Coordinates of C-alpha atoms in Angstrom, one line a residue:
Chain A
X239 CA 11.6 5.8 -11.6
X240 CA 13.1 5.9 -14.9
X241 CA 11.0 8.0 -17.7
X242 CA 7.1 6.8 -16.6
X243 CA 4.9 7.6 -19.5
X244 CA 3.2 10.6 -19.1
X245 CA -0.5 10.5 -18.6
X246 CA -1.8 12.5 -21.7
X247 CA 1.1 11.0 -23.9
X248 CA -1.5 10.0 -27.0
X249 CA -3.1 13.0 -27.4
X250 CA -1.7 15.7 -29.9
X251 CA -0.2 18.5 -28.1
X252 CA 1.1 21.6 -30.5
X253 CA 2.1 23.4 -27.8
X254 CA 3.9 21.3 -25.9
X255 CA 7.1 22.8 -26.1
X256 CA 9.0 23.6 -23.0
X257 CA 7.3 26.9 -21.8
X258 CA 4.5 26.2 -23.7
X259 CA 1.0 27.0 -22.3
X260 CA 1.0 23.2 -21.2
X261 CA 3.5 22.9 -19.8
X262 CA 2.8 25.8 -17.5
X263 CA -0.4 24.2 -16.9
X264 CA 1.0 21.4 -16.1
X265 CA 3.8 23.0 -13.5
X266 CA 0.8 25.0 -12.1
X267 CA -1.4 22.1 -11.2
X268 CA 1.6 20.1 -10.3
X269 CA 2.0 23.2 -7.3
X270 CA -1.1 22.7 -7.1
X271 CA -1.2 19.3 -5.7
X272 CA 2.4 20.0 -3.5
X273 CA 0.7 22.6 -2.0
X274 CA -2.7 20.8 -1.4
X275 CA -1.2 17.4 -0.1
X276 CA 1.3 19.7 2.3
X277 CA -1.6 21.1 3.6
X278 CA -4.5 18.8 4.3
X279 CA -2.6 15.3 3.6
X280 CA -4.2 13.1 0.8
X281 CA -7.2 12.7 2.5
X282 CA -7.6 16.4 1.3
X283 CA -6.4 16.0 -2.2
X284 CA -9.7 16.8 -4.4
X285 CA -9.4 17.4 -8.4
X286 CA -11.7 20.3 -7.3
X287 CA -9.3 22.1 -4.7
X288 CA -6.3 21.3 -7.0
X289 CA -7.9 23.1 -10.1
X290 CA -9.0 25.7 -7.6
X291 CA -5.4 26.5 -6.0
X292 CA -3.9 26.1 -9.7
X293 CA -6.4 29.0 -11.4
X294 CA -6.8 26.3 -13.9
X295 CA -10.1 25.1 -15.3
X296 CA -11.8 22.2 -14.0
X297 CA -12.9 21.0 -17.1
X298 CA -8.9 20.7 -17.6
X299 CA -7.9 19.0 -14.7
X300 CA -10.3 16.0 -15.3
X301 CA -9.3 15.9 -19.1
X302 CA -6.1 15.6 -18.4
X303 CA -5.3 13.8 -15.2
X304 CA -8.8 12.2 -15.0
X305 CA -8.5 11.6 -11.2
X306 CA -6.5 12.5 -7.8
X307 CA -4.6 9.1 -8.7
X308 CA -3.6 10.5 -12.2
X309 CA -2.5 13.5 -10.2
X310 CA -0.3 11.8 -8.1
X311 CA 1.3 9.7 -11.0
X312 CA 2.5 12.7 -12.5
X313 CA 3.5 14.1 -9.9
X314 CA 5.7 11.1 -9.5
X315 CA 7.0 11.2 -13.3
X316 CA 7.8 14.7 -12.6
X317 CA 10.0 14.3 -9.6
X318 CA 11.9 11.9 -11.9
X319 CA 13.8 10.0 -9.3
X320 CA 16.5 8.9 -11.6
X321 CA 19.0 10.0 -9.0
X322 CA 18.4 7.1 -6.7
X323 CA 20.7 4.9 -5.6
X324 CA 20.2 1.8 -3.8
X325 CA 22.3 2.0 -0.3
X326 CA 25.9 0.8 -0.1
X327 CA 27.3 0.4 3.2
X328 CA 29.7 -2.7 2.7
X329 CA 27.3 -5.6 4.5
X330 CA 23.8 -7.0 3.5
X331 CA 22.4 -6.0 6.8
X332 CA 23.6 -2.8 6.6
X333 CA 22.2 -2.1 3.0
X334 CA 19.3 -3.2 4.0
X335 CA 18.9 -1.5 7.0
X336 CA 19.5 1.8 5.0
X337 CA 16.9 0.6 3.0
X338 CA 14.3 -0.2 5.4
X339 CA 15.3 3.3 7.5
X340 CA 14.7 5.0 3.9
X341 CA 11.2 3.1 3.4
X342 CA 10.2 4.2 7.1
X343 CA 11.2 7.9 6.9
X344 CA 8.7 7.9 3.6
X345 CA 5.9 6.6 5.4
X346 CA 6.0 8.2 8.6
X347 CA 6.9 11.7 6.8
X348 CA 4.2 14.4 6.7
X349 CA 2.4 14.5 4.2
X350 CA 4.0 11.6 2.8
X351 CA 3.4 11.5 -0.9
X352 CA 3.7 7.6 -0.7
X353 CA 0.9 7.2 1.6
X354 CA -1.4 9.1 -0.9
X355 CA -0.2 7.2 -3.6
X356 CA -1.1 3.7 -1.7
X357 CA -4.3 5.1 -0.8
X358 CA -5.2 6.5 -4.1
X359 CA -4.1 3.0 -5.6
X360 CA -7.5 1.7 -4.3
X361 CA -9.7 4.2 -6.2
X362 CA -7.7 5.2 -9.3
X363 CA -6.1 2.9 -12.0
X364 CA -3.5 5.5 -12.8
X365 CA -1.9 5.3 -9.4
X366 CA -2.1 1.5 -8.9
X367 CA 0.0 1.4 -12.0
X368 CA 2.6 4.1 -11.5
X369 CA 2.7 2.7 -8.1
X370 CA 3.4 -0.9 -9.4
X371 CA 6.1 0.4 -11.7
X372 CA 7.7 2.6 -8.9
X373 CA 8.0 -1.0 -6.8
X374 CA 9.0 -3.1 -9.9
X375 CA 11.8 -0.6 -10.7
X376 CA 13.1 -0.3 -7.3
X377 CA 13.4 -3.7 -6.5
X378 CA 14.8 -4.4 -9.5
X379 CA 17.7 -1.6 -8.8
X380 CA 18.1 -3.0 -5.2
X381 CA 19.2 -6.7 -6.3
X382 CA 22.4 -5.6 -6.8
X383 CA 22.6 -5.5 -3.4
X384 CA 22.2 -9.3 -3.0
X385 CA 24.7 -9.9 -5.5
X386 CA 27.0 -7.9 -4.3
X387 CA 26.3 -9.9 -1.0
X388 CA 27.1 -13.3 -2.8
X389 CA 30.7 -11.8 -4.5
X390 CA 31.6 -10.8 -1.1
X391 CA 30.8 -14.6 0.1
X392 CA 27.6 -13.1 2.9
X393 CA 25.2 -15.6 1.7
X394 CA 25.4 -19.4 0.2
X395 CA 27.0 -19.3 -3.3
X396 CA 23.4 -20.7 -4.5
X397 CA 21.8 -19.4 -7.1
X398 CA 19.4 -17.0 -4.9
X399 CA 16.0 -15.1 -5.4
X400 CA 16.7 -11.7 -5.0
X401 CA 13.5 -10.5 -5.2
X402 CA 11.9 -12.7 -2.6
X403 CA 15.2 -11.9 -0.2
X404 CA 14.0 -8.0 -0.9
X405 CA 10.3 -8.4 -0.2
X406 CA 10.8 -10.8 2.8
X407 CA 13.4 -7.9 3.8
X408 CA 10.9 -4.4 3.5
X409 CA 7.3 -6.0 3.5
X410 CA 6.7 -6.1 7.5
X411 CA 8.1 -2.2 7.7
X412 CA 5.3 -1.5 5.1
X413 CA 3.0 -4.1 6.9
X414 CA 3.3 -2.5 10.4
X415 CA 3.5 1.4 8.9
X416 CA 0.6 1.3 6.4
X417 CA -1.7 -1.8 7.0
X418 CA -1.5 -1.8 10.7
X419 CA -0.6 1.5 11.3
X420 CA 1.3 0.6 14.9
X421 CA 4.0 3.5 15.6
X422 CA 7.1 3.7 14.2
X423 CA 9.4 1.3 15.9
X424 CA 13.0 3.3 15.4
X425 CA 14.1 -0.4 15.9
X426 CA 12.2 -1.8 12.9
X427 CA 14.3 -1.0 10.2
X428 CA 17.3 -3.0 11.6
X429 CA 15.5 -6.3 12.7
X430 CA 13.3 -6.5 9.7
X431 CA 16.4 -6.7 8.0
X432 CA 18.2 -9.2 10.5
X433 CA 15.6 -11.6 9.5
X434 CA 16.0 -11.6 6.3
X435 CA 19.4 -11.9 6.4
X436 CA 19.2 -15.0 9.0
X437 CA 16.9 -16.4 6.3
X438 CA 19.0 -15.7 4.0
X439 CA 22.3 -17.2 5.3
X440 CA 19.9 -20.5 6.0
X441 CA 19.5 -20.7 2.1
X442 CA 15.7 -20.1 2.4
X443 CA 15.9 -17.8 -0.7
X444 CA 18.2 -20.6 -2.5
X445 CA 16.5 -20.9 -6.0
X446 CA 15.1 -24.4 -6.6
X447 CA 15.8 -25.3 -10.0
Chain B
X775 CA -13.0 -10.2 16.3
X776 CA -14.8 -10.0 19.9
X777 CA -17.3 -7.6 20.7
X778 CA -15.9 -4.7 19.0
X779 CA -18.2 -1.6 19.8
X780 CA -20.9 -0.8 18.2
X781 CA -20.8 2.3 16.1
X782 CA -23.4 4.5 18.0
X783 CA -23.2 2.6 21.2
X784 CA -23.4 5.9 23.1
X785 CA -26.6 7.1 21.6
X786 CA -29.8 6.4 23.6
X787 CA -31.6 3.8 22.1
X788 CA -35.2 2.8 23.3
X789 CA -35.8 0.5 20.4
X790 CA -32.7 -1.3 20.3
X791 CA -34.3 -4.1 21.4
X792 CA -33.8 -7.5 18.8
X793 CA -36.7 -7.2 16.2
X794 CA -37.0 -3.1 17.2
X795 CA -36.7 -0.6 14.4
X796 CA -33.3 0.3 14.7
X797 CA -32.2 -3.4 14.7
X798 CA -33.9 -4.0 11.0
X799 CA -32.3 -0.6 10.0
X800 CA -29.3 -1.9 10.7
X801 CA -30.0 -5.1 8.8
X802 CA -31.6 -3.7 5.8
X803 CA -28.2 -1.4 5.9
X804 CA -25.7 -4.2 6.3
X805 CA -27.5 -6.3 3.5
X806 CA -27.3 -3.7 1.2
X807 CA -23.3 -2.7 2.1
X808 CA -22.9 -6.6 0.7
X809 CA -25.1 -6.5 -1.7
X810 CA -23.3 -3.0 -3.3
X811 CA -19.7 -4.9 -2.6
X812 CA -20.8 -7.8 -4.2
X813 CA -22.2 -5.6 -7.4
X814 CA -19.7 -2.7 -7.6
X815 CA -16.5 -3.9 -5.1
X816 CA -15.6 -1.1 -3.0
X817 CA -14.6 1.5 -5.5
X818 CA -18.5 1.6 -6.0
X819 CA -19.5 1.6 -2.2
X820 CA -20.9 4.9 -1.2
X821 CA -23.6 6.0 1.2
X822 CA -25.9 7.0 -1.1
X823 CA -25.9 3.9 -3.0
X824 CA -26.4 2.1 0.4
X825 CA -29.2 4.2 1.7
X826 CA -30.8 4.1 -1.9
X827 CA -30.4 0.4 -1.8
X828 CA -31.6 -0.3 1.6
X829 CA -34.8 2.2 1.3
X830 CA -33.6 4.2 4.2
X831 CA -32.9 7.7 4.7
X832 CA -29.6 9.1 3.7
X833 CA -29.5 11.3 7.2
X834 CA -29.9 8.2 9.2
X835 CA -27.1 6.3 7.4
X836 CA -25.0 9.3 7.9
X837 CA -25.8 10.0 11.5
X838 CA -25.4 6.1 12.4
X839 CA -22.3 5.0 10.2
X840 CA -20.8 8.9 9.3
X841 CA -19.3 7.4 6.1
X842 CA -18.5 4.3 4.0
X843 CA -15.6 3.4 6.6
X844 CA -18.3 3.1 9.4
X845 CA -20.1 1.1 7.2
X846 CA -17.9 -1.5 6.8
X847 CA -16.6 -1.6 10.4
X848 CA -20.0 -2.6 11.6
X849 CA -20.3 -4.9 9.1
X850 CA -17.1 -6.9 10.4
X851 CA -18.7 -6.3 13.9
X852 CA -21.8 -8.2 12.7
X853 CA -19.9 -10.8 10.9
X854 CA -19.0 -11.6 15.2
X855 CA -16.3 -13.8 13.7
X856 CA -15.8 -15.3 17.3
X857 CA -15.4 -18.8 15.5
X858 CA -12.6 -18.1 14.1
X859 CA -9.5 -20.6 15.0
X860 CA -5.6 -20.4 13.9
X861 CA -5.0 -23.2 12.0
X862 CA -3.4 -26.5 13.5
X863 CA -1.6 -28.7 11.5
X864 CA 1.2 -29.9 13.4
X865 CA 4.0 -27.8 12.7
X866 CA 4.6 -24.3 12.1
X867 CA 5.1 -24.6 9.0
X868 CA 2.4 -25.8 7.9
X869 CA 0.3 -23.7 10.1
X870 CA 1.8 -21.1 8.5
X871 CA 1.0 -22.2 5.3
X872 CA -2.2 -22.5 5.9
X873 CA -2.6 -19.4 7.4
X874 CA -1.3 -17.8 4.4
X875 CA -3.2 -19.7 1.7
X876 CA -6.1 -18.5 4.2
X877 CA -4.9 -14.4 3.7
X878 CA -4.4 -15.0 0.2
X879 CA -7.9 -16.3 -0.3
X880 CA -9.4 -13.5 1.1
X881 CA -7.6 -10.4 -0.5
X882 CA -8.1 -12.4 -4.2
X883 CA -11.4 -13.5 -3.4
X884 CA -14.3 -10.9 -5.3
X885 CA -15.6 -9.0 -4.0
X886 CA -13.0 -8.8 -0.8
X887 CA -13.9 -7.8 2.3
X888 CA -10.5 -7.3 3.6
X889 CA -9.4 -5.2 0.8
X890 CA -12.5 -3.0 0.9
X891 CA -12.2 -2.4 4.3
X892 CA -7.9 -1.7 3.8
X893 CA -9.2 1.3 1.1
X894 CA -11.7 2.5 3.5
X895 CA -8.8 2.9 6.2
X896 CA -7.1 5.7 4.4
X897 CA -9.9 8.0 4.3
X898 CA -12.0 7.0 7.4
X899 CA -10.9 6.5 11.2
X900 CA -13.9 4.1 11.9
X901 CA -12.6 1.9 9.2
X902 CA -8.7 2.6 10.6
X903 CA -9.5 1.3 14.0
X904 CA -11.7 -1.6 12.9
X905 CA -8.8 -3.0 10.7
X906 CA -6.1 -1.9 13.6
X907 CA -8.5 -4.6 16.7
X908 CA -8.8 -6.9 13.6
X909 CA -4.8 -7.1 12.9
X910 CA -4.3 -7.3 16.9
X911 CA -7.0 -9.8 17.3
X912 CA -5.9 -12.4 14.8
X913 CA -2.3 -11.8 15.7
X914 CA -2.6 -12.4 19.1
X915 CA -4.6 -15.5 18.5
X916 CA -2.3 -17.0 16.0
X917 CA 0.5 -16.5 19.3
X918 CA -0.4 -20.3 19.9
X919 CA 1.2 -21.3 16.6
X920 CA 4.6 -20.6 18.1
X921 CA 3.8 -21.5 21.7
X922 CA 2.9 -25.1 20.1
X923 CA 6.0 -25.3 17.6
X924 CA 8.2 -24.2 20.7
X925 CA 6.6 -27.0 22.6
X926 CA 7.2 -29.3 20.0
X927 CA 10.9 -28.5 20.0
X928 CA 10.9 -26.9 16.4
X929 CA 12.4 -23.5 17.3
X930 CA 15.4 -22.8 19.9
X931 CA 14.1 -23.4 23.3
X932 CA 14.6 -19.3 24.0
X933 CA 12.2 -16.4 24.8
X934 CA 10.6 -15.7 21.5
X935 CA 9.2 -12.6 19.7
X936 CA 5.8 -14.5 18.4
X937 CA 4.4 -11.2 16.7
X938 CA 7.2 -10.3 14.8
X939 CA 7.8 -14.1 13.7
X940 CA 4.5 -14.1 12.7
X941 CA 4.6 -10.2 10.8
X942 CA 7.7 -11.7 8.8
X943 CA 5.7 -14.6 7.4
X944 CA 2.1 -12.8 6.9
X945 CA 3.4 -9.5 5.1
X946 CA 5.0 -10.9 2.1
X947 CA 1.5 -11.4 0.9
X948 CA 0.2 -8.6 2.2
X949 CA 2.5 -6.7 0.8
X950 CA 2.7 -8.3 -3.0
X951 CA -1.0 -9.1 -3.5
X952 CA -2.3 -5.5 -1.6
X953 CA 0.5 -2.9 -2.0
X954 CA 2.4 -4.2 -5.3
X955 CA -0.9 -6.0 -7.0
X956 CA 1.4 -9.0 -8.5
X957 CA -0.7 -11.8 -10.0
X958 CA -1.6 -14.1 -6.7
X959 CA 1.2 -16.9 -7.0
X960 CA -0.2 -20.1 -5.9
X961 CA 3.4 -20.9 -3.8
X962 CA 3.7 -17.7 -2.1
X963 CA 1.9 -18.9 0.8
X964 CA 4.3 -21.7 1.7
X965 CA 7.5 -19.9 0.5
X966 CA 6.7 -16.8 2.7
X967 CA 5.8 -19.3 5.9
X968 CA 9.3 -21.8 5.1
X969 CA 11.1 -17.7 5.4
X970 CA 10.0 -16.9 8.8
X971 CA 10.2 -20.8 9.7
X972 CA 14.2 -20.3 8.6
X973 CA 14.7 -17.0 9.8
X974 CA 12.8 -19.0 13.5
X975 CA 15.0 -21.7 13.3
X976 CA 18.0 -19.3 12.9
X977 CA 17.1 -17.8 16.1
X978 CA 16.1 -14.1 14.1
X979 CA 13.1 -13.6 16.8
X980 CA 15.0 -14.5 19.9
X981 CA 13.9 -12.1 22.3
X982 CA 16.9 -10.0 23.4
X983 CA 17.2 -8.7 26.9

């Protein structure tokens, strides 16, 4: 995630220097939640037990993150994942395999803060969006991995939908972790990806013009 | 689904017979889960709007359906969608199509069912389960789709992994219409179900020994 807005951005904020009272506020509640998902899962997470845990007001919390969903967004803009890289292992399959092992380590992780986020998505507006911008940005940082995949001569030198190849690549690790919560396969990761690739290097992601 | 369990199947029951009390409970209950969905989709689906609706004790919707996820499990079991057939068009891919344009139907449709009962999953085990038998039940009745297409000499006449053929050209729309909430795209049902048919084709869901 590159620089999400930050939920309260409108409102006038004197004291929002660093060190100021809110941003200590805000680093508190932030524990707050860390602490609260770490211990009960999101399924746990209440704006009452995060205010609680934080010594903050209540009244504060729900002025200023509104919901468990504007919670977790922030949480997200404050881990301000601008360090990640999209895998680079010299092969398609192999990127994508990192990528797919990556995805599946998130989901199966506990607590995983990705899983709250999904499930939060249903009931708060805040996290659908930060969670729509977290997928829009980092499948828009992994289609380098296609090209890279076309100048090295992997996949028909066709104009190709790099997006698509990326979704039809991740979506059944996702599918079979979230939606239909079978266990983890350790074998998923790889064959998801094999797929896509065998699509792939049939030209089903060729972009018709 | 067939003949998933009832939610209290355990619990004696002398006037369980059809036309008893407990059986017009249960449908003043389920008319009012649809008739709350309908009003309010699932973000507004809670017990006490159901009981409230239905002019029934809060305690007894508690004690028979423990929370909103119970709710709408026994709501799917009374929908006994027993009639439900995998499409067949004569090839795979357009019975994959079809499935798909099917899927995407009913997660766009308002208010959906299936995506009320995906929120519910996170927070309630009824609603978990229910959605895990529905997944394996339609999965392992769409098998047939590739039984016929191998029949019909459209695939390579080897052992093949029907689920995971099938995961591949389902989850794309799961996974943009439910977990990245893109705008539906009225050719994402065929372009996910030509994928998996190329990925087939390729031999990507050859069974390995």
């Amino acid at each position: 995630m590159t620089n999400p807005p930050a939920p309260v951005s409108a409102e006038p904020a004197p004291d929002r220097r660093p060190g100021g009272r809110t941003a200590r506020v805000r680093a508190q509640v932030l524990d707050a939640v860390r602490a609260e998902l770490a211990e009960g899962g999101h399924e746990g997470l209440t704006m009452e037990g995060v205010a609680t845990r934080a010594g903050v007001h209540r009244a504060t919390v729900y002025r200023r993150w509104r919901d468990v969903g504007g919670l977790l967004a922030d949480l997200m803009a404050a881990a301000g994942e601008i360090d990640w890289q999209p895998p680079d292992t010299g092969s398609l399959r192999g990127d994508l395999t990192a990528l797919n092992t990556e995805i599946q380590e998130s989901l199966v992780v506990e607590p995983s803060f990705a899983v709250a986020l999904m499930a939060a998505s249903f009931h708060s507006a805040q996290a659908a969006q930060a969670q729509t911008r977290l997928w829009e940005d980092r499948y828009a940082q992994c289609e380098i991995l296609v090209e890279r995949a076309l100048a090295r001569g992997e996949l028909p030198a066709v104009p190709t939908d790099a997006r698509s190849l990326l979704i039809a690549a991740t979506a059944p690790v996702y599918h079979q972790l979230v939606l239909m919560r079978t266990d983890p396969d350790p074998r998923l990761p790889e064959r998801a990806a094999e797929t896509a690739v065998s699509a792939a290097a049939a030209g089903a992601f060729a972009l018709r013009q």
